[in-house]
Amino acid sequence: MNPSIAELFERREHERYALHSRHLDEQMVRVLRTIGYDVGFCRAEGQYLYDREGSRYLDLLSGFGVFALGRNHPAVREALKCVLDSELPNLVQMDVSTLAGILAERLLTWVPYLDKVFFANSGAEAVEAAIKFARAATGRSGIVYCDHAFHGLSYGALSLNGDHVFRDGFGPLLPDCHRVPFNNLFALEKALHTREMAAFIVEPIQGKGVNLPDDDYLKNAADLCRRHGTLFVADEIQTGLGRTGRFLAVEHWNVEPDMVLLAKALSGGHVPVSAVLTRRRIFERVFDRLDRAVIHGSTFGKNDLAMAAGIATLDVLASQGLIENAARTGDYLARVLAAMRTRYELLKDVRGKGLMIGIEFGSSTSSLRLRASWNALEAANKGLFCQLITIPLFRDHRILSQVAGHGSHTIKLLPPLVISREDCNWILDAFDAVIAGGHRVPGAIWSLGRTLVGHAMRASG
Ligand SMILES: Cc1ncc(COP(=O)(O)O)c(C=O)c1O
């Protein structure tokens, strides 16, 4: 008899890095080995990961934001098992899905000013749909996006990417996409006044860098869009579903977009899914005739597993008060981290909303030694300082975190929304200890910097 998946995992997990090197992305394995992250995670529950030795790690990355409920949430597992055990008529295609109808109905109760939902399988697919819907609805082709934006890596989404590192080498990209600086209404108006722009697509809080809008930016941007006949599209793929302490991040600024894009956390992390929530008039310009009933879609969109996981996720968000927990714990974390600035001059800024927090570092202003070390590191490898924080956080404190983009000086915290006060204190103690280490020159952190620079130089030949 064939081994079960659990038996297969147990039998062969020690080969995972060899298998990946051989058959998948070898560079990823090299990265993990270089930074000491190759601990072989074997189990996960809620906000915790467990390695081969059974050591527990606190996950502040949550699979790039998909595990808002924590990993393997019992309610989502139950919903998925129930779908499999119920012999539902999944993906008939020449029928419509009951579960998709229910999930759409429930999503729209959270966003009552929108009327229709389109389901797809990933964030990037939701962005592609939004581009097509905006063009079809307005008869215009231009799309405006922001510097530092991240909307996914398929061609349409990549054409709206505000970072050359992702774009370089893949051109030509989609024509008629126009970049404007984030938080700059003057530049936005200049782009819109041609009246050729179908949509302005923006993340309410930018994931790359954790950049927050000025208080009046999104509201005024939405007004400008309305005035110029451009659709205002909020990419809430990372910020939505409670992440920032509200169901949608735009609620912090009382903005009602024409389209809202959701993905990541929508299925509790188990099944790829995304959703475009739109106004009726937009939707009806796309699906406008009998012969266009399937003019846009994808084979697995609306599949029962994704829809059931989505329904369970919305139930858990509400019944377990996770949005409120994100607001409360996020506020506590950001407040205590910000207070550390008085002790650590390399700590420049702490910003965010709810459990999307950016911790930014910068050069020393008073200590010559620190400044010289910072400048030498920057000259060798821009943004490497953050790795000197995340690596000891992982190795010495068992905290998994990430740098908020290429060359970024900001570490991003994106934990599951279920974290407790005890977890917060784990985070705060760990950051305190590691940042303190970063202020000691010479010290272990700066010699780690020299080692990593050495690795990078050898790797580049
Ligand atoms: C704001 C935002 N939009 C779109 C995407 C793309 O989502 P996916 O990776 O599911 O295609 C991401 C992914 O990180 C994102 O953060």
Coordinates of C-alpha atoms and ligand atoms in Angstrom, one line a residue:
M1 CA 0.0 0.0 0.0
N2 CA 1.2 3.5 -0.7
P3 CA 2.3 5.4 2.4
S4 CA 0.0 8.2 3.6
I5 CA 1.1 11.8 3.2
A6 CA 2.0 12.0 6.9
E7 CA 4.2 8.9 6.5
L8 CA 5.8 10.3 3.3
F9 CA 6.6 13.6 5.1
E10 CA 8.1 11.8 8.1
R11 CA 10.2 9.5 5.9
R12 CA 11.6 12.1 3.6
E13 CA 11.5 15.4 5.4
H14 CA 15.3 15.2 6.1
E15 CA 15.8 15.3 2.3
R16 CA 13.7 18.5 1.8
Y17 CA 16.7 20.7 1.0
A18 CA 18.4 18.1 -1.3
L19 CA 15.1 17.6 -3.1
H20 CA 14.6 21.4 -3.6
S21 CA 18.2 21.9 -4.7
R22 CA 17.8 19.1 -7.3
H23 CA 14.3 19.8 -8.6
L24 CA 13.1 23.2 -7.5
D25 CA 14.7 26.6 -6.6
E26 CA 18.3 25.9 -5.5
Q27 CA 19.0 29.5 -4.8
M28 CA 16.3 29.5 -2.0
V29 CA 18.1 26.6 -0.4
R30 CA 21.4 28.5 -0.5
V31 CA 19.7 31.5 1.1
L32 CA 18.3 29.4 3.9
R33 CA 21.6 27.8 4.6
T34 CA 23.5 31.1 4.5
I35 CA 21.2 32.7 7.1
G36 CA 20.8 29.6 9.2
Y37 CA 17.0 29.2 8.6
D38 CA 17.4 25.5 7.5
V39 CA 16.0 24.1 10.7
G40 CA 13.4 21.9 9.1
F41 CA 10.0 22.9 10.4
C42 CA 7.9 19.8 11.0
R43 CA 4.7 21.0 12.6
A44 CA 2.7 24.2 13.1
E45 CA -0.2 25.3 15.2
G46 CA -1.6 28.8 15.5
Q47 CA 1.2 31.4 15.6
Y48 CA 3.8 28.7 16.3
L49 CA 6.1 26.6 14.2
Y50 CA 8.1 23.6 15.5
D51 CA 11.4 22.4 14.2
R52 CA 12.8 18.9 14.1
E53 CA 14.0 19.1 17.7
G54 CA 10.5 20.2 18.8
S55 CA 11.7 23.8 19.5
R56 CA 8.9 26.4 19.2
Y57 CA 9.2 29.5 17.0
L58 CA 6.9 32.5 16.9
D59 CA 5.9 33.3 13.3
L60 CA 5.8 37.0 12.5
L61 CA 5.6 36.3 8.8
S62 CA 2.4 34.2 8.7
G63 CA 3.2 32.8 5.2
F64 CA 3.4 36.4 3.8
G65 CA 0.1 37.2 5.6
V66 CA -2.1 34.2 4.7
F67 CA -2.3 32.8 8.2
A68 CA -4.2 35.5 9.9
L69 CA -6.1 32.9 11.9
G70 CA -2.9 31.0 12.7
R71 CA -1.9 27.8 11.0
N72 CA -4.2 24.8 10.9
H73 CA -7.1 26.6 12.5
P74 CA -9.6 23.9 13.7
A75 CA -12.6 25.7 12.2
V76 CA -11.0 25.9 8.8
R77 CA -9.8 22.3 8.9
E78 CA -13.3 21.2 9.9
A79 CA -14.9 23.1 7.0
L80 CA -12.4 21.6 4.5
K81 CA -13.0 18.1 5.9
C82 CA -16.7 18.6 5.7
V83 CA -16.5 19.6 2.0
L84 CA -14.5 16.4 1.2
D85 CA -16.9 14.2 3.2
S86 CA -20.0 15.7 1.8
E87 CA -19.5 14.7 -1.8
L88 CA -20.5 18.1 -3.1
P89 CA -20.8 18.7 -6.8
N90 CA -17.7 20.9 -7.0
L91 CA -16.8 22.8 -10.2
V92 CA -19.7 21.6 -12.4
Q93 CA -19.0 24.7 -14.5
M94 CA -22.3 24.5 -16.2
D95 CA -24.0 25.3 -12.9
V96 CA -23.4 27.9 -10.3
S97 CA -21.8 27.3 -6.9
T98 CA -23.9 27.6 -3.7
L99 CA -20.9 28.1 -1.5
A100 CA -19.6 30.9 -3.7
G101 CA -23.0 32.6 -3.4
I102 CA -22.8 32.4 0.4
L103 CA -19.2 33.6 0.6
A104 CA -20.0 36.5 -1.7
E105 CA -23.1 37.4 0.4
R106 CA -21.0 37.4 3.6
L107 CA -18.1 39.4 2.2
L108 CA -20.5 42.1 1.0
T109 CA -22.1 42.4 4.4
W110 CA -18.6 43.7 5.5
V111 CA -18.4 46.1 2.5
P112 CA -22.0 47.1 2.0
Y113 CA -21.4 49.8 -0.5
L114 CA -20.2 47.2 -3.1
D115 CA -22.6 44.9 -4.8
K116 CA -20.8 42.1 -6.7
V117 CA -17.9 39.6 -6.2
F118 CA -15.6 37.9 -8.6
F119 CA -13.5 35.0 -7.2
A120 CA -10.1 33.9 -8.5
N121 CA -7.1 32.0 -7.1
S122 CA -4.4 34.4 -6.1
G123 CA -3.7 38.0 -5.3
A124 CA -2.1 38.6 -8.7
E125 CA -5.2 37.1 -10.5
A126 CA -7.4 39.6 -8.6
V127 CA -5.2 42.4 -9.8
E128 CA -5.4 41.1 -13.4
A129 CA -9.2 41.0 -13.1
A130 CA -9.3 44.6 -11.7
I131 CA -7.2 45.9 -14.6
K132 CA -9.5 44.2 -17.1
F133 CA -12.7 45.3 -15.3
A134 CA -11.5 48.9 -15.1
R135 CA -10.7 49.0 -18.8
A136 CA -14.0 47.4 -19.8
A137 CA -16.0 49.6 -17.5
T138 CA -14.4 52.9 -18.5
G139 CA -13.4 52.3 -22.1
R140 CA -10.0 53.8 -21.1
S141 CA -6.7 51.9 -21.0
G142 CA -4.4 53.8 -18.5
I143 CA -3.7 52.4 -15.1
V144 CA -2.0 54.6 -12.4
Y145 CA 0.0 52.9 -9.6
C146 CA 2.4 54.0 -6.9
D147 CA 6.2 54.0 -6.4
H148 CA 7.1 51.0 -4.2
A149 CA 3.8 49.3 -5.0
F150 CA 3.6 45.5 -4.9
H151 CA 0.5 44.0 -6.6
G152 CA 1.9 40.5 -7.6
L153 CA 4.2 39.2 -10.2
S154 CA 2.1 38.1 -13.2
Y155 CA 2.4 40.5 -16.2
G156 CA -0.4 42.9 -15.5
A157 CA 0.4 43.0 -11.8
L158 CA 4.2 43.3 -12.5
S159 CA 3.4 46.2 -14.8
L160 CA 2.1 48.0 -11.7
N161 CA 5.2 47.1 -9.6
G162 CA 7.0 50.1 -8.1
D163 CA 10.4 48.3 -7.7
H164 CA 12.8 47.8 -10.6
V165 CA 14.3 44.7 -8.9
F166 CA 11.1 42.8 -9.7
R167 CA 10.6 44.3 -13.2
D168 CA 14.2 44.1 -14.6
G169 CA 14.7 41.6 -17.3
F170 CA 11.1 40.8 -17.8
G171 CA 10.0 43.6 -20.2
P172 CA 8.2 44.7 -22.2
L173 CA 5.5 45.0 -19.7
L174 CA 1.8 46.1 -20.1
P175 CA 1.7 49.5 -21.9
D176 CA -0.1 52.6 -20.5
C177 CA 0.7 52.0 -16.9
H178 CA 1.8 55.2 -15.1
R179 CA 3.7 55.4 -11.9
V180 CA 3.2 58.2 -9.3
P181 CA 4.8 58.8 -6.0
F182 CA 2.8 57.4 -3.0
N183 CA 1.3 60.2 -0.9
N184 CA 1.5 62.8 -3.6
L185 CA -1.9 64.2 -4.7
F186 CA -0.4 66.7 -7.1
A187 CA 1.3 63.9 -9.1
L188 CA -1.9 61.9 -9.0
E189 CA -4.0 64.7 -10.3
K190 CA -1.5 65.4 -13.1
A191 CA -1.8 61.7 -14.2
L192 CA -5.6 61.7 -13.9
H193 CA -6.4 65.0 -15.7
T194 CA -5.7 63.5 -19.1
R195 CA -9.0 61.6 -18.5
E196 CA -7.4 58.5 -20.1
M197 CA -6.9 56.6 -16.8
A198 CA -9.2 53.7 -16.2
A199 CA -8.1 53.0 -12.6
F200 CA -5.8 54.1 -9.8
I201 CA -4.7 51.0 -8.0
V202 CA -3.2 51.5 -4.5
E203 CA -2.4 49.6 -1.3
P204 CA -3.8 51.6 1.6
I205 CA -0.6 50.7 3.5
Q206 CA 2.2 49.7 1.2
G207 CA 3.5 46.2 2.1
K208 CA 7.0 47.0 0.8
G209 CA 8.4 49.4 3.4
V210 CA 5.1 49.5 5.5
N211 CA 4.5 53.0 4.1
L212 CA 1.4 54.7 5.6
P213 CA -0.7 57.2 3.7
D214 CA -0.9 60.8 5.0
D215 CA -4.2 61.2 6.8
D216 CA -6.0 62.9 3.9
Y217 CA -4.3 61.1 1.0
L218 CA -6.7 58.2 0.3
K219 CA -9.8 60.3 0.8
N220 CA -8.5 63.0 -1.6
A221 CA -7.2 60.4 -4.0
A222 CA -10.6 58.8 -4.2
D223 CA -12.3 62.2 -4.7
L224 CA -9.8 63.0 -7.5
C225 CA -10.6 59.7 -9.1
R226 CA -14.3 60.4 -9.0
R227 CA -13.8 63.8 -10.5
H228 CA -11.8 62.5 -13.4
G229 CA -13.9 59.4 -14.1
T230 CA -11.1 57.0 -12.9
L231 CA -12.0 54.0 -10.8
F232 CA -10.4 53.9 -7.3
V233 CA -9.2 50.3 -6.6
A234 CA -7.9 49.4 -3.1
D235 CA -5.5 46.5 -3.1
E236 CA -6.3 45.1 0.3
I237 CA -4.7 41.7 -0.4
Q238 CA -2.3 42.2 2.5
T239 CA -4.1 44.8 4.6
G240 CA -7.6 43.4 4.4
L241 CA -9.6 40.9 6.5
G242 CA -8.7 42.5 9.9
R243 CA -4.9 42.8 9.5
T244 CA -4.9 46.5 10.4
G245 CA -7.5 46.4 13.2
R246 CA -10.4 47.1 10.8
F247 CA -12.0 44.7 8.3
L248 CA -10.5 46.8 5.5
A249 CA -7.6 49.2 6.0
V250 CA -9.4 51.9 4.0
E251 CA -11.9 52.1 6.9
H252 CA -9.3 54.0 8.9
W253 CA -9.7 56.9 6.5
N254 CA -13.4 56.6 5.6
V255 CA -12.8 55.7 2.0
E256 CA -15.2 53.7 -0.2
P257 CA -13.3 52.3 -3.2
D258 CA -15.0 51.3 -6.4
M259 CA -13.2 47.9 -6.2
V260 CA -11.6 46.1 -3.3
L261 CA -9.1 43.2 -3.8
L262 CA -8.8 40.5 -1.2
A263 CA -6.8 37.3 -1.2
K264 CA -4.1 35.9 1.2
A265 CA -6.0 35.4 4.5
L266 CA -9.3 34.8 2.9
S267 CA -9.0 31.0 3.0
G268 CA -7.3 30.8 6.4
G269 CA -4.2 30.0 4.4
H270 CA -5.2 26.5 3.3
V271 CA -6.5 27.0 -0.3
P272 CA -5.5 29.6 -2.8
V273 CA -8.3 32.2 -3.3
S274 CA -8.9 35.8 -4.1
A275 CA -11.9 38.1 -4.5
V276 CA -12.6 41.3 -6.4
L277 CA -15.5 43.2 -4.7
T278 CA -16.9 45.8 -7.1
R279 CA -19.8 48.1 -7.9
R280 CA -22.6 46.7 -9.9
R281 CA -22.1 49.1 -12.8
I282 CA -18.5 47.9 -13.2
F283 CA -19.3 44.2 -13.1
E284 CA -22.2 44.6 -15.5
R285 CA -20.0 46.3 -18.1
V286 CA -17.8 43.2 -18.2
F287 CA -20.5 40.4 -18.0
D288 CA -22.9 42.4 -20.1
R289 CA -24.5 39.8 -22.5
L290 CA -25.4 36.2 -22.5
D291 CA -22.5 35.3 -24.8
R292 CA -20.1 37.1 -22.4
A293 CA -21.2 35.1 -19.3
V294 CA -17.7 33.5 -19.1
I295 CA -15.7 36.4 -20.7
H296 CA -13.4 36.4 -17.6
G297 CA -12.7 33.6 -15.2
S298 CA -10.5 30.7 -14.3
T299 CA -11.1 27.0 -14.0
F300 CA -10.6 26.7 -10.3
G301 CA -12.2 30.0 -9.3
K302 CA -15.1 29.5 -6.8
N303 CA -14.0 25.9 -6.0
D304 CA -15.7 24.5 -3.0
L305 CA -12.6 24.1 -0.8
A306 CA -11.7 27.7 -1.2
M307 CA -15.2 28.9 -0.7
A308 CA -15.8 26.8 2.4
A309 CA -12.5 27.9 3.9
G310 CA -13.5 31.5 3.2
I311 CA -16.8 31.1 4.9
A312 CA -15.1 29.5 8.0
T313 CA -12.5 32.3 8.0
L314 CA -15.1 35.1 8.1
D315 CA -16.9 33.2 10.9
V316 CA -13.7 32.9 13.0
L317 CA -12.6 36.5 12.4
A318 CA -16.0 37.7 13.9
S319 CA -16.6 35.0 16.6
Q320 CA -13.1 35.1 18.0
G321 CA -12.8 38.9 17.9
L322 CA -9.6 38.7 15.9
I323 CA -10.0 42.2 14.3
E324 CA -10.2 43.7 17.8
N325 CA -7.2 41.6 18.9
A326 CA -5.2 42.9 16.0
A327 CA -6.0 46.5 16.9
R328 CA -5.3 46.0 20.6
T329 CA -2.1 43.9 20.4
G330 CA -0.8 45.9 17.5
D331 CA -1.2 49.1 19.4
Y332 CA 0.6 47.7 22.4
L333 CA 3.5 46.3 20.3
A334 CA 4.0 49.5 18.3
R335 CA 3.8 51.7 21.5
V336 CA 6.4 49.7 23.4
L337 CA 8.7 49.4 20.3
A338 CA 8.4 53.1 19.7
A339 CA 9.4 53.8 23.2
M340 CA 12.7 51.9 22.6
R341 CA 13.8 54.8 20.3
T342 CA 14.9 56.8 23.4
R343 CA 17.5 54.0 24.1
Y344 CA 18.5 52.9 20.6
E345 CA 19.6 55.6 18.2
L346 CA 19.7 53.2 15.2
L347 CA 15.9 52.7 15.7
K348 CA 14.4 55.5 13.6
D349 CA 10.7 54.8 13.3
V350 CA 8.0 52.4 14.3
R351 CA 4.8 52.7 12.3
G352 CA 1.8 50.7 11.2
K353 CA -1.8 49.9 12.0
G354 CA -3.0 46.9 13.9
L355 CA -0.7 43.9 13.3
M356 CA 1.1 45.3 10.2
I357 CA 4.1 47.1 11.8
G358 CA 7.2 48.5 10.3
I359 CA 10.4 49.0 12.4
E360 CA 12.8 51.2 10.6
F361 CA 16.5 51.6 11.2
G362 CA 18.9 54.3 10.2
S363 CA 22.5 55.6 10.7
S364 CA 23.7 56.8 14.0
T365 CA 23.9 60.5 14.6
S366 CA 26.1 60.6 17.7
S367 CA 28.4 57.6 17.8
L368 CA 31.2 57.8 15.3
R369 CA 31.9 54.1 15.6
L370 CA 28.3 53.1 15.0
R371 CA 28.1 55.5 12.1
A372 CA 31.3 54.2 10.5
S373 CA 30.1 50.6 10.8
W374 CA 26.6 51.5 9.4
N375 CA 28.2 53.3 6.4
A376 CA 30.6 50.5 5.7
L377 CA 27.8 47.9 5.7
E378 CA 25.6 50.1 3.5
A379 CA 28.3 50.6 1.0
A380 CA 28.9 46.9 0.8
N381 CA 25.2 45.8 0.7
K382 CA 22.3 48.3 1.0
G383 CA 19.7 47.3 3.6
L384 CA 21.8 44.4 5.1
F385 CA 21.5 45.9 8.6
C386 CA 18.0 44.5 8.9
Q387 CA 19.3 41.0 8.2
L388 CA 21.7 41.5 11.1
I389 CA 18.5 41.9 13.3
T390 CA 16.3 39.2 11.8
I391 CA 19.0 36.5 11.8
P392 CA 19.7 36.7 15.6
L393 CA 16.0 37.1 16.2
F394 CA 15.6 33.7 14.6
R395 CA 18.7 32.0 15.8
D396 CA 18.7 33.2 19.4
H397 CA 15.1 34.1 20.1
R398 CA 13.2 31.8 17.7
I399 CA 11.3 34.6 16.1
L400 CA 10.6 34.4 12.3
S401 CA 10.4 37.8 10.7
Q402 CA 11.2 39.5 7.4
V403 CA 12.8 42.6 5.9
A404 CA 10.1 44.8 4.2
G405 CA 11.6 44.7 0.7
H406 CA 14.9 44.7 -1.3
G407 CA 17.4 47.1 0.2
S408 CA 14.9 48.1 2.9
H409 CA 15.8 49.5 6.3
T410 CA 12.5 48.4 7.7
I411 CA 11.6 45.1 9.3
K412 CA 8.0 44.1 8.9
L413 CA 5.9 42.3 11.5
L414 CA 2.9 40.5 10.1
P415 CA 2.0 38.0 12.8
P416 CA -1.2 35.9 12.9
L417 CA -4.0 38.0 14.4
V418 CA -4.3 35.5 17.2
I419 CA -1.1 36.5 19.0
S420 CA -1.4 37.0 22.8
R421 CA 0.0 39.5 25.3
E422 CA 2.6 36.8 26.2
D423 CA 3.7 36.5 22.5
C424 CA 4.0 40.3 22.4
N425 CA 6.3 40.2 25.4
W426 CA 8.3 37.5 23.6
I427 CA 8.7 39.8 20.6
L428 CA 9.5 42.9 22.7
D429 CA 12.2 41.1 24.8
A430 CA 13.8 39.7 21.7
F431 CA 13.9 42.9 19.8
D432 CA 15.2 44.7 22.8
A433 CA 18.1 42.3 23.2
V434 CA 19.0 42.1 19.5
I435 CA 18.8 45.9 18.9
A436 CA 21.0 46.4 22.0
G437 CA 23.5 44.0 20.4
G438 CA 23.4 46.2 17.3
H439 CA 24.6 49.1 19.3
R440 CA 27.8 47.3 20.5
V441 CA 30.8 47.9 18.2
P442 CA 32.7 45.7 17.9
G443 CA 30.2 43.0 18.6
A444 CA 28.6 39.8 17.3
I445 CA 26.1 41.6 15.1
W446 CA 28.7 43.6 13.2
S447 CA 30.9 40.5 12.7
L448 CA 27.9 38.7 11.3
G449 CA 27.6 41.6 8.9
R450 CA 31.2 41.1 7.8
T451 CA 30.5 37.3 7.3
L452 CA 27.4 38.0 5.2
V453 CA 29.2 40.6 3.1
G454 CA 31.9 38.0 2.5
H455 CA 29.3 35.4 1.4
A456 CA 27.7 37.9 -0.9
M457 CA 31.0 38.8 -2.5
R458 CA 32.0 35.2 -3.0
A459 CA 28.5 34.5 -4.5
S460 CA 28.8 37.3 -7.0
G461 CA 32.1 35.9 -8.1
Ligands
LIG1 C1 -0.7 44.0 -1.7 C2 -0.5 42.8 -2.5 N1 -1.1 42.7 -3.7 C3 -1.0 41.5 -4.4 C4 -0.2 40.5 -4.0 C5 0.0 39.3 -4.9 O1 -0.6 38.2 -4.3 P1 -0.2 36.7 -4.8 O2 1.1 36.5 -4.3 O3 -1.3 35.8 -4.1 O4 -0.3 36.7 -6.2 C6 0.5 40.6 -2.8 C7 1.4 39.5 -2.4 O5 2.2 39.7 -1.5 C8 0.3 41.8 -2.1 O6 1.0 41.9 -0.9

